[in-house]
Short mmCIF file of C-alpha atoms in Angstrom, two decimals:
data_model
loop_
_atom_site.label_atom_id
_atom_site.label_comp_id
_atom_site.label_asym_id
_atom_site.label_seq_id
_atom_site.Cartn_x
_atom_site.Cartn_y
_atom_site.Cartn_z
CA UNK A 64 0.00 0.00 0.00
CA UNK A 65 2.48 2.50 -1.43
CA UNK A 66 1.27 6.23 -0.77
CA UNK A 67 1.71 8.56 -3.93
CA UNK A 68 5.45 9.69 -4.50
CA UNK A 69 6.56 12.57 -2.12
CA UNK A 70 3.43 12.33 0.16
CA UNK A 71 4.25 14.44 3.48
CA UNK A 72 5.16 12.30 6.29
CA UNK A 73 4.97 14.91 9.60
CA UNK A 74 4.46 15.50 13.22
CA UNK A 75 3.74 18.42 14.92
CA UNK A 76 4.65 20.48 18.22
CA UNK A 77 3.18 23.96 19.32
CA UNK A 78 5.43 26.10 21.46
CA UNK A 79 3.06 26.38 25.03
CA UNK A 80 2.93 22.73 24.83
CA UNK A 81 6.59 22.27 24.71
CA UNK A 82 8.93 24.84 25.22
CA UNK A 83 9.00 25.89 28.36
CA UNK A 84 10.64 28.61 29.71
CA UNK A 85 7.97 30.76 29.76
CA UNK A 86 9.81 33.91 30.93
CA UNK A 87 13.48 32.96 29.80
CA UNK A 88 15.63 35.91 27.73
CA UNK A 89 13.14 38.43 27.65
CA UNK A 90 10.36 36.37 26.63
CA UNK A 91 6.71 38.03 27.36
CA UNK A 92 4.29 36.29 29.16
CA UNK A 93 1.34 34.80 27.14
CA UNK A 94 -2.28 34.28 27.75
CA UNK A 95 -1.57 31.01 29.01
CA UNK A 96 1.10 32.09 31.43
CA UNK A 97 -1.29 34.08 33.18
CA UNK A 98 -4.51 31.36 32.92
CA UNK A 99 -2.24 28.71 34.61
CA UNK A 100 -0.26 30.49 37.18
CA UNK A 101 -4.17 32.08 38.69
CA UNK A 102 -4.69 28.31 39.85
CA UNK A 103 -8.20 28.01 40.16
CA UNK A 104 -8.01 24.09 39.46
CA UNK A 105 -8.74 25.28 35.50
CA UNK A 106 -5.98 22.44 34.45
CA UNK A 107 -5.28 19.63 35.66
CA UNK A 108 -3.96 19.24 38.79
CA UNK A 109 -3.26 22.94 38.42
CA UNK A 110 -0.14 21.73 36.16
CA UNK A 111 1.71 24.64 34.01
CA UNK A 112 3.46 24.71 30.61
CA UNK A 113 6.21 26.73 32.65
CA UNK A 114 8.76 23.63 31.93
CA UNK A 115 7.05 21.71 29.63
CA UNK A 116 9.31 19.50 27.50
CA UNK A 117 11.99 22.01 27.90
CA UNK A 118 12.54 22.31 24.31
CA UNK A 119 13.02 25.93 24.57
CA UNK A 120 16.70 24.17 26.40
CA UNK A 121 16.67 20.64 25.16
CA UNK A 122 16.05 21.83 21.13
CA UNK A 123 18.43 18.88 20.19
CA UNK A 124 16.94 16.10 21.86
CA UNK A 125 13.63 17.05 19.69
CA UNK A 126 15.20 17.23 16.68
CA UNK A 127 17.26 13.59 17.31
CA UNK A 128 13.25 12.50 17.73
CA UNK A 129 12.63 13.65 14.69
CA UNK A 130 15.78 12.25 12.68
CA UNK A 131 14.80 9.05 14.49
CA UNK A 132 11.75 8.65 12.60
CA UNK A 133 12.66 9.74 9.37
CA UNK A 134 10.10 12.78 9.12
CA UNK A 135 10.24 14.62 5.37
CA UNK A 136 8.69 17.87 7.40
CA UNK A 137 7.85 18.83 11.09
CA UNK A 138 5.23 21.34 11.94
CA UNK A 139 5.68 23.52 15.19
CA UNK A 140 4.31 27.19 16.11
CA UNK A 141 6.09 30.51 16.96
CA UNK A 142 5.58 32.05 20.64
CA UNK A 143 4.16 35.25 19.56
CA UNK A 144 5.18 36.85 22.58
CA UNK A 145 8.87 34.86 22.87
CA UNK A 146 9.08 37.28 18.92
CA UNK A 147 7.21 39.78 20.58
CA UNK A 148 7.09 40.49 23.93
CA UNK A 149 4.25 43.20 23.87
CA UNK A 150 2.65 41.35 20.63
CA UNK A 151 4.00 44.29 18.65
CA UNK A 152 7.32 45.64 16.54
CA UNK A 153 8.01 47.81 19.05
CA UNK A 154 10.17 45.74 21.23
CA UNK A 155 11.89 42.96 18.74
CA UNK A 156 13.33 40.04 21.12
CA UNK A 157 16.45 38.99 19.14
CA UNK A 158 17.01 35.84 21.56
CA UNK A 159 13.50 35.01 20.29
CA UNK A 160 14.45 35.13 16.62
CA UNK A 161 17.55 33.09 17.21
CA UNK A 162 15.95 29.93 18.57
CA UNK A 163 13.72 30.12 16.05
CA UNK A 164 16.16 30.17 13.47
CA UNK A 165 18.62 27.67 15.07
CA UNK A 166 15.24 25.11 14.27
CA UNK A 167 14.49 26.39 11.00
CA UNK A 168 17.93 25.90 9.95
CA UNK A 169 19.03 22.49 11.93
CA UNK A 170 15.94 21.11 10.10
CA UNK A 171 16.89 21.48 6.35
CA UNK A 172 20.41 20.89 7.58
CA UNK A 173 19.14 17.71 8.07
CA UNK A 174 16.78 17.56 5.33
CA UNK A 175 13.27 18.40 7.09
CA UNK A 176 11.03 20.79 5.36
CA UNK A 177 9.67 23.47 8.56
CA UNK A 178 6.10 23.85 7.74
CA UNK A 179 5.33 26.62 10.14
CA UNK A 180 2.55 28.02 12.67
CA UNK A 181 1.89 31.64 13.50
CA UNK A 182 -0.94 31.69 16.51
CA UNK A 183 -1.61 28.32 18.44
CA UNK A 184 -3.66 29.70 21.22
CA UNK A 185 -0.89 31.54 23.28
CA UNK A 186 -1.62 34.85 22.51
CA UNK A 187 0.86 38.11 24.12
CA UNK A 188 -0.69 38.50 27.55
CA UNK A 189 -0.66 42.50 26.39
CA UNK A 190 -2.97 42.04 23.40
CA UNK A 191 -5.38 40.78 25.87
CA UNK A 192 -5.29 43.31 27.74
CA UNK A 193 -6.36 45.54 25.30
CA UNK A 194 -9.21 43.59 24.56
CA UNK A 195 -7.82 40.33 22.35
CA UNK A 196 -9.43 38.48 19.88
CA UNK A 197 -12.97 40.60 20.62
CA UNK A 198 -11.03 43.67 19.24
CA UNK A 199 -11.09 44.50 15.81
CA UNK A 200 -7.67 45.82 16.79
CA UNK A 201 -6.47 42.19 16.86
CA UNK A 202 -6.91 41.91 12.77
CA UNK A 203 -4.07 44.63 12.36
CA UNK A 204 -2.16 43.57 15.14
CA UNK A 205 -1.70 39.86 14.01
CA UNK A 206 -1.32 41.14 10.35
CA UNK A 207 2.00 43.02 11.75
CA UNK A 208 3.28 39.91 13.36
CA UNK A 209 2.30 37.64 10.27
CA UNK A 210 4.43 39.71 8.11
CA UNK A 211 7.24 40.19 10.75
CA UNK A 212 7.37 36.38 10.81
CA UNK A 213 7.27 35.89 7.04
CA UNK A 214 10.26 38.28 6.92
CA UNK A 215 12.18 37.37 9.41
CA UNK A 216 11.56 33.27 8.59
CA UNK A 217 9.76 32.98 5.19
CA UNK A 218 13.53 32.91 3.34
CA UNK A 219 13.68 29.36 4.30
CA UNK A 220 9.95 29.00 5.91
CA UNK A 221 7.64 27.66 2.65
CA UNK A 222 4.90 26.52 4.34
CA UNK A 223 2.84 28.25 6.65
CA UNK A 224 -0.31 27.93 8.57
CA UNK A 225 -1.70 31.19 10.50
CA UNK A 226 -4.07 30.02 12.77
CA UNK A 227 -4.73 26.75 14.55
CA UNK A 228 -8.33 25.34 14.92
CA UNK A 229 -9.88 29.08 14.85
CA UNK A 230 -12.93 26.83 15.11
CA UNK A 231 -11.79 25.46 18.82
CA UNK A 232 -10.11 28.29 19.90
CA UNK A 233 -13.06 31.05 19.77
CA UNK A 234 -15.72 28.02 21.36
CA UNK A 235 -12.89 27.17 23.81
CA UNK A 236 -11.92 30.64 25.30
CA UNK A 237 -14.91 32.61 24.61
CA UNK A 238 -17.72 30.36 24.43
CA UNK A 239 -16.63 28.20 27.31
CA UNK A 240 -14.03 30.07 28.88
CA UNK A 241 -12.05 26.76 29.34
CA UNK A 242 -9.36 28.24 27.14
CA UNK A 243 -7.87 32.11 28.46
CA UNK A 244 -8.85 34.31 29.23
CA UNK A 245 -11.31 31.97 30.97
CA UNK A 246 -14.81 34.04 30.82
CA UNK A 247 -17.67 31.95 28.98
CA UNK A 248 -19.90 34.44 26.91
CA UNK A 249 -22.23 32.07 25.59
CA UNK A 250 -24.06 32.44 22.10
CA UNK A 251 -21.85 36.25 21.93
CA UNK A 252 -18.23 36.52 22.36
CA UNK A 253 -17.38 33.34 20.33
CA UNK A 254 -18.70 34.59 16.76
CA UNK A 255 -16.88 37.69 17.81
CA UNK A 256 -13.82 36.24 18.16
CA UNK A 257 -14.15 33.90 15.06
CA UNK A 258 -14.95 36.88 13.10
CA UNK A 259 -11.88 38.38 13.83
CA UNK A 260 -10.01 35.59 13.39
CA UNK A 261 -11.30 34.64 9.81
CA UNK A 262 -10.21 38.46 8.80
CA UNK A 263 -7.03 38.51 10.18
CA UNK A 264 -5.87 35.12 8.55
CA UNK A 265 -7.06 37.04 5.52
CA UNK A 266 -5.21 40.25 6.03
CA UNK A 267 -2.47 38.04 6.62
CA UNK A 268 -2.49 35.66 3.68
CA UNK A 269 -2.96 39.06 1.44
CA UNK A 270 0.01 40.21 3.01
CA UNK A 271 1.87 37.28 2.29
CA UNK A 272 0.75 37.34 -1.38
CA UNK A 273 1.13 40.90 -2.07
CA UNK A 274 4.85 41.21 -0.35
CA UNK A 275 6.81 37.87 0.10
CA UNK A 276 5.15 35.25 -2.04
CA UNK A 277 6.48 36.26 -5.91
CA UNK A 278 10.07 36.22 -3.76
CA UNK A 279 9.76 33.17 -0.87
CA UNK A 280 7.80 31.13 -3.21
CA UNK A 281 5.35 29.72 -0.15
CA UNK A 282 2.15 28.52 1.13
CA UNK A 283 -0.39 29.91 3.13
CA UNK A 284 -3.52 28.39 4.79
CA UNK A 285 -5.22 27.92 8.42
CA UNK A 286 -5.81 24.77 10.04
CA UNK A 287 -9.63 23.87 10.72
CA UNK A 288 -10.65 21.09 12.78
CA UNK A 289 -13.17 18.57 12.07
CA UNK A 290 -14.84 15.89 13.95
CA UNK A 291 -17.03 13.95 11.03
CA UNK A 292 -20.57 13.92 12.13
CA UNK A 293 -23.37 11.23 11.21
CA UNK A 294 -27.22 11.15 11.79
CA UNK A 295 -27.67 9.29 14.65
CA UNK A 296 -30.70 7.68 12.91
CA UNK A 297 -30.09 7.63 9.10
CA UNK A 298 -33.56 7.63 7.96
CA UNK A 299 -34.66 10.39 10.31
CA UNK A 300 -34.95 13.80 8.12
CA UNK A 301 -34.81 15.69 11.27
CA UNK A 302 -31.42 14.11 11.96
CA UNK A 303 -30.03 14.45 9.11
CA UNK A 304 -30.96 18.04 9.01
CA UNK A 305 -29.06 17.95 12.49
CA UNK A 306 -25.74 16.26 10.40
CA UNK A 307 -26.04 19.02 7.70
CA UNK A 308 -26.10 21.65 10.53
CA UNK A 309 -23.48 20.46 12.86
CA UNK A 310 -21.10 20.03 10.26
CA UNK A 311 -21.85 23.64 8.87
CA UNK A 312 -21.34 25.25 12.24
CA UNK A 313 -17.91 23.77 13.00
CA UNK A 314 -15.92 23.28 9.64
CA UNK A 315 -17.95 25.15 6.91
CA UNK A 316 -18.24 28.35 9.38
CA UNK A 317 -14.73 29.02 8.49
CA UNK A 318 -13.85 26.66 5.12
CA UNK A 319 -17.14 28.29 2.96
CA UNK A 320 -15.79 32.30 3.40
CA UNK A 321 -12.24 31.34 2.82
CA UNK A 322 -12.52 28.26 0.13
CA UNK A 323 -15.90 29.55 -1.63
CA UNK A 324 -17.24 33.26 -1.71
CA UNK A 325 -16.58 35.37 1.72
CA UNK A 326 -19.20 34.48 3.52
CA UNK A 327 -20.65 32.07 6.40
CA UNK A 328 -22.72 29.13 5.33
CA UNK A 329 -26.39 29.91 4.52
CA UNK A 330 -27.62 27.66 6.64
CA UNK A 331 -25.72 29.03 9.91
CA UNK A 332 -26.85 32.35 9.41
CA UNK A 333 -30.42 31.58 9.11
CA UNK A 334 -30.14 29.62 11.88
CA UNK A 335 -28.46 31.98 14.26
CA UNK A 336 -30.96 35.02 13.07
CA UNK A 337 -33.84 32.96 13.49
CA UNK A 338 -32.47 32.03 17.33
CA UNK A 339 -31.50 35.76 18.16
CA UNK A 340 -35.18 36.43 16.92
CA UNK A 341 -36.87 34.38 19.26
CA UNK A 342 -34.42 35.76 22.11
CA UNK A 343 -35.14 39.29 21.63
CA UNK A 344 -32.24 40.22 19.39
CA UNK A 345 -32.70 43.29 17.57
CA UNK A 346 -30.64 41.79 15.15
CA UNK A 347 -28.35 37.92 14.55
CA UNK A 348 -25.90 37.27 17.29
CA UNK A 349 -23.61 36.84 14.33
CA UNK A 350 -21.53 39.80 12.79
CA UNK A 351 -21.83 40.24 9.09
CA UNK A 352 -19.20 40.94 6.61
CA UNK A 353 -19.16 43.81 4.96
CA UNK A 354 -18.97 43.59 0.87
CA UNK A 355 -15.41 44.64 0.77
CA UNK A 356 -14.67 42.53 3.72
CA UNK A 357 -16.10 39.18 1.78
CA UNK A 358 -14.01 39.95 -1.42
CA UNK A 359 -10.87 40.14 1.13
CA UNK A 360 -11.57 36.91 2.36
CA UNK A 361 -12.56 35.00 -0.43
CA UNK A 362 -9.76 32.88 -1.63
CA UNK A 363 -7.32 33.36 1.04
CA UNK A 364 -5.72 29.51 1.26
CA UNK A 365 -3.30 27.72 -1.00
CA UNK A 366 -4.29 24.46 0.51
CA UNK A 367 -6.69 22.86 2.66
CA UNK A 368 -5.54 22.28 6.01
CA UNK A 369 -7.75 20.20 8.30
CA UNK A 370 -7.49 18.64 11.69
CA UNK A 371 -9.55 15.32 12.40
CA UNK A 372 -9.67 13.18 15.95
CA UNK A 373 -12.92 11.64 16.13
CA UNK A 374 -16.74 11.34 14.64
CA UNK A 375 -19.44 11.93 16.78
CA UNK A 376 -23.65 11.18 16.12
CA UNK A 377 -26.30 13.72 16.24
CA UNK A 378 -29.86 14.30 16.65
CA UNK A 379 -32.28 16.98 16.40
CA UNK A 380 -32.79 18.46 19.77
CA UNK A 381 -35.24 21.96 19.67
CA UNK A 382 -33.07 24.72 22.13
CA UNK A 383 -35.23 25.88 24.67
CA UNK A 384 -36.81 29.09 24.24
CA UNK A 385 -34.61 32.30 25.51
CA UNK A 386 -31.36 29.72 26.23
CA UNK A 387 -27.95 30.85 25.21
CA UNK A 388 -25.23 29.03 23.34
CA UNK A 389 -23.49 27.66 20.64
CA UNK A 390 -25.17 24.28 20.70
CA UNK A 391 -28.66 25.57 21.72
CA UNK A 392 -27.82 27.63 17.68
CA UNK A 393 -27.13 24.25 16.55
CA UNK A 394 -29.55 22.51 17.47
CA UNK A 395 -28.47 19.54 17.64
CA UNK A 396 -27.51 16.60 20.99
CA UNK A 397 -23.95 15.31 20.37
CA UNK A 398 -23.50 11.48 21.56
CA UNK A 399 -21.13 8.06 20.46
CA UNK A 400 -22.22 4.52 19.28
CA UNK A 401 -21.99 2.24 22.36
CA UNK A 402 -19.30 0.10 20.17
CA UNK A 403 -16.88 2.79 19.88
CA UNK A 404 -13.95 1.99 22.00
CA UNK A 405 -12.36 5.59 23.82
CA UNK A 406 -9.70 6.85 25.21
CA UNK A 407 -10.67 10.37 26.74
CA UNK A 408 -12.23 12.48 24.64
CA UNK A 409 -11.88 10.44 21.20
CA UNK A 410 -13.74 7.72 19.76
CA UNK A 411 -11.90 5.49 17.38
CA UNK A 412 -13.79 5.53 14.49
CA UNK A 413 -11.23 5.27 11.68
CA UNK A 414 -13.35 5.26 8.69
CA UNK A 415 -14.74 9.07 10.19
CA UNK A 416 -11.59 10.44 7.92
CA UNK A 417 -12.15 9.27 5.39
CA UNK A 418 -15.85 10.39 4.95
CA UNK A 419 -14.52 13.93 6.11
CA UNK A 420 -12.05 13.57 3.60
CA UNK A 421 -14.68 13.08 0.77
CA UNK A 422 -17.23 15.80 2.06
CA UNK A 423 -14.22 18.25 1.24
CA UNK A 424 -13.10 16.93 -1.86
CA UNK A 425 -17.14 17.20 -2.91
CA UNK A 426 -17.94 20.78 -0.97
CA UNK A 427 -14.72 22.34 -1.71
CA UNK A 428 -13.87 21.59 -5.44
CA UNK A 429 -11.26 18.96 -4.59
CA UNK A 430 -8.57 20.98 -2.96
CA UNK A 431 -5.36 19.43 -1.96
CA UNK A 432 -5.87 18.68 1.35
CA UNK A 433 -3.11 18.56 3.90
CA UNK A 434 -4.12 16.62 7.37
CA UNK A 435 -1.86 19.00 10.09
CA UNK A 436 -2.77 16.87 13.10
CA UNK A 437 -4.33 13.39 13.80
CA UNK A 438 -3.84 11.36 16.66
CA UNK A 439 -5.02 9.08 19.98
CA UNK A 440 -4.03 8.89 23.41
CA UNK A 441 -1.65 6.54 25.01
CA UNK A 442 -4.30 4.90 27.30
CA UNK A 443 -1.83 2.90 29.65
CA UNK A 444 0.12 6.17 30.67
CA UNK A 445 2.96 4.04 32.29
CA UNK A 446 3.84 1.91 29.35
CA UNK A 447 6.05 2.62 26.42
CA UNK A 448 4.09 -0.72 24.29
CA UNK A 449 1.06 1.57 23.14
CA UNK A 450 0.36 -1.56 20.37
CA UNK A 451 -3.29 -0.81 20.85
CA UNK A 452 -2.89 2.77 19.86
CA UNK A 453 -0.51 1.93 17.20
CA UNK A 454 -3.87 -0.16 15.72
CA UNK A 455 -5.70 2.96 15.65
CA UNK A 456 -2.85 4.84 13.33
CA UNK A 457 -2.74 1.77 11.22
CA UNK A 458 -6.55 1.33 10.55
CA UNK A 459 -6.68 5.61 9.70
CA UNK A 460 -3.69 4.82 7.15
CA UNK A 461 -5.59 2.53 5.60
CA UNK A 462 -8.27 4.73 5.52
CA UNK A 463 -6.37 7.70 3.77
CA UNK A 464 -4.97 5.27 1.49
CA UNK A 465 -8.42 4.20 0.37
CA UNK A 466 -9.69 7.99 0.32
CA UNK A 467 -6.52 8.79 -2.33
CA UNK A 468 -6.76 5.39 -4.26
CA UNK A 469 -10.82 4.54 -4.52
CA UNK A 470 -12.33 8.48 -3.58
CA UNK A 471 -9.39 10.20 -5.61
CA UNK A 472 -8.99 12.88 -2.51
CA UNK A 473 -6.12 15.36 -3.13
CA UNK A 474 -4.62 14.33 -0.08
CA UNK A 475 -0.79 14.84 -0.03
CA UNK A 476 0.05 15.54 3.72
CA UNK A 477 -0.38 13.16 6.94
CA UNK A 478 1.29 15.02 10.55
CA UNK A 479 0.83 13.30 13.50
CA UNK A 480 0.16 14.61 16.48
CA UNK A 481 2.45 15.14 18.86
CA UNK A 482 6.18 14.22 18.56
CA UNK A 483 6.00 14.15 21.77
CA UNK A 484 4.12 13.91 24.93
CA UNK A 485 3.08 17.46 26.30
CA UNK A 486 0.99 19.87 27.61
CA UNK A 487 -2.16 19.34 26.81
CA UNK A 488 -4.29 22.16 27.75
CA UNK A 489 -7.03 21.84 30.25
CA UNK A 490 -5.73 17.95 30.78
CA UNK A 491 -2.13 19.19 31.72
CA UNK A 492 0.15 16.48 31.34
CA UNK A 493 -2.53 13.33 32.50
CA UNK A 494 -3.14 13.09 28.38
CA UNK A 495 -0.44 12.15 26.27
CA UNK A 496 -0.33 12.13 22.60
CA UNK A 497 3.63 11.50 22.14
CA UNK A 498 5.35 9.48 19.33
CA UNK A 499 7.80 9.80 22.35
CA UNK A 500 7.24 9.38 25.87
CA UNK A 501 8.60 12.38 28.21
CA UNK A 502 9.15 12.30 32.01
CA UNK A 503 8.05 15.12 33.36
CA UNK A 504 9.21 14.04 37.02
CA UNK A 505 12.62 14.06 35.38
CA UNK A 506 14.72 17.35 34.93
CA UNK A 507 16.22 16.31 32.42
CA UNK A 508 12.94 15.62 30.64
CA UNK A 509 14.09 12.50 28.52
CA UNK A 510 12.12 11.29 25.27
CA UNK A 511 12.12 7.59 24.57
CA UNK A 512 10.11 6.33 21.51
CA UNK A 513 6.56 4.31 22.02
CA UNK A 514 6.29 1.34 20.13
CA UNK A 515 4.04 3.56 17.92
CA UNK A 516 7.26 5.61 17.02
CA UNK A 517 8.66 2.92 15.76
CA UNK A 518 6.20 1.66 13.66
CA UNK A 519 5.75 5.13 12.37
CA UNK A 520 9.52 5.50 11.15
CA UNK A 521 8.67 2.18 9.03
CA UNK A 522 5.57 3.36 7.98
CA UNK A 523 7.87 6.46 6.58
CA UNK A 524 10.40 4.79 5.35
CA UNK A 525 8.00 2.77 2.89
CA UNK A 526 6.08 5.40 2.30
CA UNK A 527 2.92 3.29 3.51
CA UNK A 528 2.05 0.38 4.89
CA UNK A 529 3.15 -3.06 4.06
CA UNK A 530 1.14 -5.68 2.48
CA UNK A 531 -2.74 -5.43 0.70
CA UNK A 532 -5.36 -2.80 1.64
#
């Protein structure tokens, strides 16, 4: 089961999640700096990404991980505020740039493509202050860093992704508040933010066209994620209705104004208007784009990078009258097939990525389609043998090699995540994603590969599986 020649072998890394040194050689604090040192039992076990994996220190001992398993690229995200310690050009950290560089440049010394992440959640503590992601301030202020970045990086830098799950982030800090700065808004604050967010990837990918692209010769996109979503009864209209909806809110919300014409789905704007209406909303919950702002937006990827974990079922479930939220919008009760086996959060449903895979060929005029992150859970946290998990990978492989062979998806990019163990968010360290195991009880932090590592270096080395589909 050969994969087509030069498919994109990856993993991935985001700098909060491994670097550490949070306030080392003039680094400025982020919003996750301040969200985990308030306490308030809002991660686990009140845990910090103040250490980390220490890569910010221990850069080597990454990049030996990442020789080890032959990757062609590896994905990992700037610290905004390690570049920028007020999230603006006026204060330029040089030590910043330099560790930035010493990866960019140790990785196509040794023959690894960077592909490149601008904003993964950790945005400059300061730029909160002054009202974050809900200011239409933000759009300008990100577009300065974007094309700071893509001149200080994009000689070597040729792939680049601006935003991380825009999708997650606004439901996660502002619709939630499980993400910083940790106040839910329900049904408000979280279109506001992704309305901000879908501009300034825009501003930025114009920026990149207009001023570095006919020179650097790159790639610009954001990375959506995806869960694939199926009527919980198939022959239920009112659940399939639910299907169509859920998947509009969460990945055509962002995919339709960028991929197809400027704008949100049709079918999420009714939807939201007619729930404001019954509320008592003068007018939708959800911003509009202005003309000018639509042609902006329109057209702003060069590939189509999404994120998939899991599938989940749906039903039709009528909000009650006056009740806030994002779901209560939706409409729709999220639940799992009894058979599915878990490990936290995700269902192992293999075959979901491959049906997500189709939907975008089919709604988005067969793009090439670049999965930036896809992974499971080591579910025995004190073993290194994750064989079970290794399963998982090997049944999705199969998957994406049926999507590219039978469905004739674009598909030239898998990245796992994570390289290695990490922070992850509101679970700390308790969850661990890692093609290598880190001890966080050690200092000296060492990785040591899983048995799905392993397998993954082979898997790479072939350039697909072994044996018939």
């Amino acid at each position: 089961m050969a994969f087509p020649a030069g498919f994109g072998w990856r993993a991935a890394a985001s700098a909060y999640q491994v670097e550490g040194g949070w306030d080392a050689d003039g680094k400025g604090p982020s919003v996750w700096d301040t969200f985990t040192h308030q306490g308030r039992e809002r991660v686990f076990k009140n845990q910090t990404g103040d250490v980390a994996c220490g890569s910010y220190t221990l850069w080597e001992e990454d990049l030996k991980c990442i020789k080890q398993l032959g990757l062609t690229h590896y994905r990992f995200s700037l610290s905004w505020s390690r570049l920028l310690p007020d999230g603006t050009t006026g204060f330029i950290n040089q030590k910043g740039i330099d560790y930035y560089n010493k990866i960019i440049d140790d990785l196509l010394k040794n023959g690894v493509a960077p592909i490149v992440t601008l904003f993964h959640f950790d945005l400059p503590q300061a730029l909160e202050d002054r009202g974050g992601w809900l200011s239409e301030t933000i759009v300008e202020s990100f577009d300065n860093y974007a094309r700071f970045c893509f001149s200080t990086f994009g000689d070597r830098v040729k792939q680049w992704i601006t935003i991380n799950e825009p999708n997650i982030f606004s439901l996660m800090a502002y619709e939630f508040g499980s993400f910083p700065p940790g106040v839910p808004h329900p049904g408000t604050k979280g279109y506001q933010a992704a309305h901000n967010l879908i501009k300034a990837h825009a501003r930025s990918w114009h920026s990149y066209d207009s001023l570095f692209r006919k020179e650097q010769k790159g790639k610009v996109s954001l990375a959506i994620f995806a869960a694939w979503v199926e009527p919980a009864d198939p022959n239920s209209v009112s659940d399939q209705e639910a299907a169509k909806r859920a998947m509009a809110f969460q990945l055509d919300f962002f995919a339709k104004p960028i991929f197809i014409d400027g704008d949100y789905p049709g079918a999420v704007k009714s939807q939201i208007a007619l729930m404001s209406k019954k509320q008592g909303y003068p007018v939708s919950r959800l911003p509009e784009f202005t003309e000018e702002e639509k042609r902006m937006i329109k057209g702003t990827a060069d590939f189509f990078a999404v994120q998939y974990y899991t599938t989940r079922l749906v039903k039709y479930q009528e909000s009650k009258r006056g009740e806030l939220g994002f779901l209560q919008d939706v409409e729709v009760e999220i639940f799992t097939d009894p058979s599915w086996t878990s490990l936290s959060w995700i269902y192992m449903v293999p075959w979901g990525i491959r049906k997500l895979l189709k939907y975008i060929k089919d709604t988005y005029n067969s793009p090439v389609i670049y999965i930036t992150e896809n992974g499971f859970p080591q579910g025995d946290t004190s073993s290194l043998d994750d064989t079970q998990r290794w399963e998982y990978f090997r049944q999705t492989f199969q998957e994406l090699f049926k999507a590219i062979q039978i469905d004739e998806v674009n598909l030239q990019v898998y990245c796992a995540w994570s390289l290695l163990d990490n922070f992850e968010w509101c679970q700390g360290y308790s969850s661990r994603f890692g093609l290598f195991h880190v001890d966080f009880e050690d200092p000296a932090r060492p990785r040591v590969p899983y048995t799905s590592a392993k397998q993954y270096a082979k898997i790479i080395q072939n350039n697909g599986l072994e044996g018939p589909l």
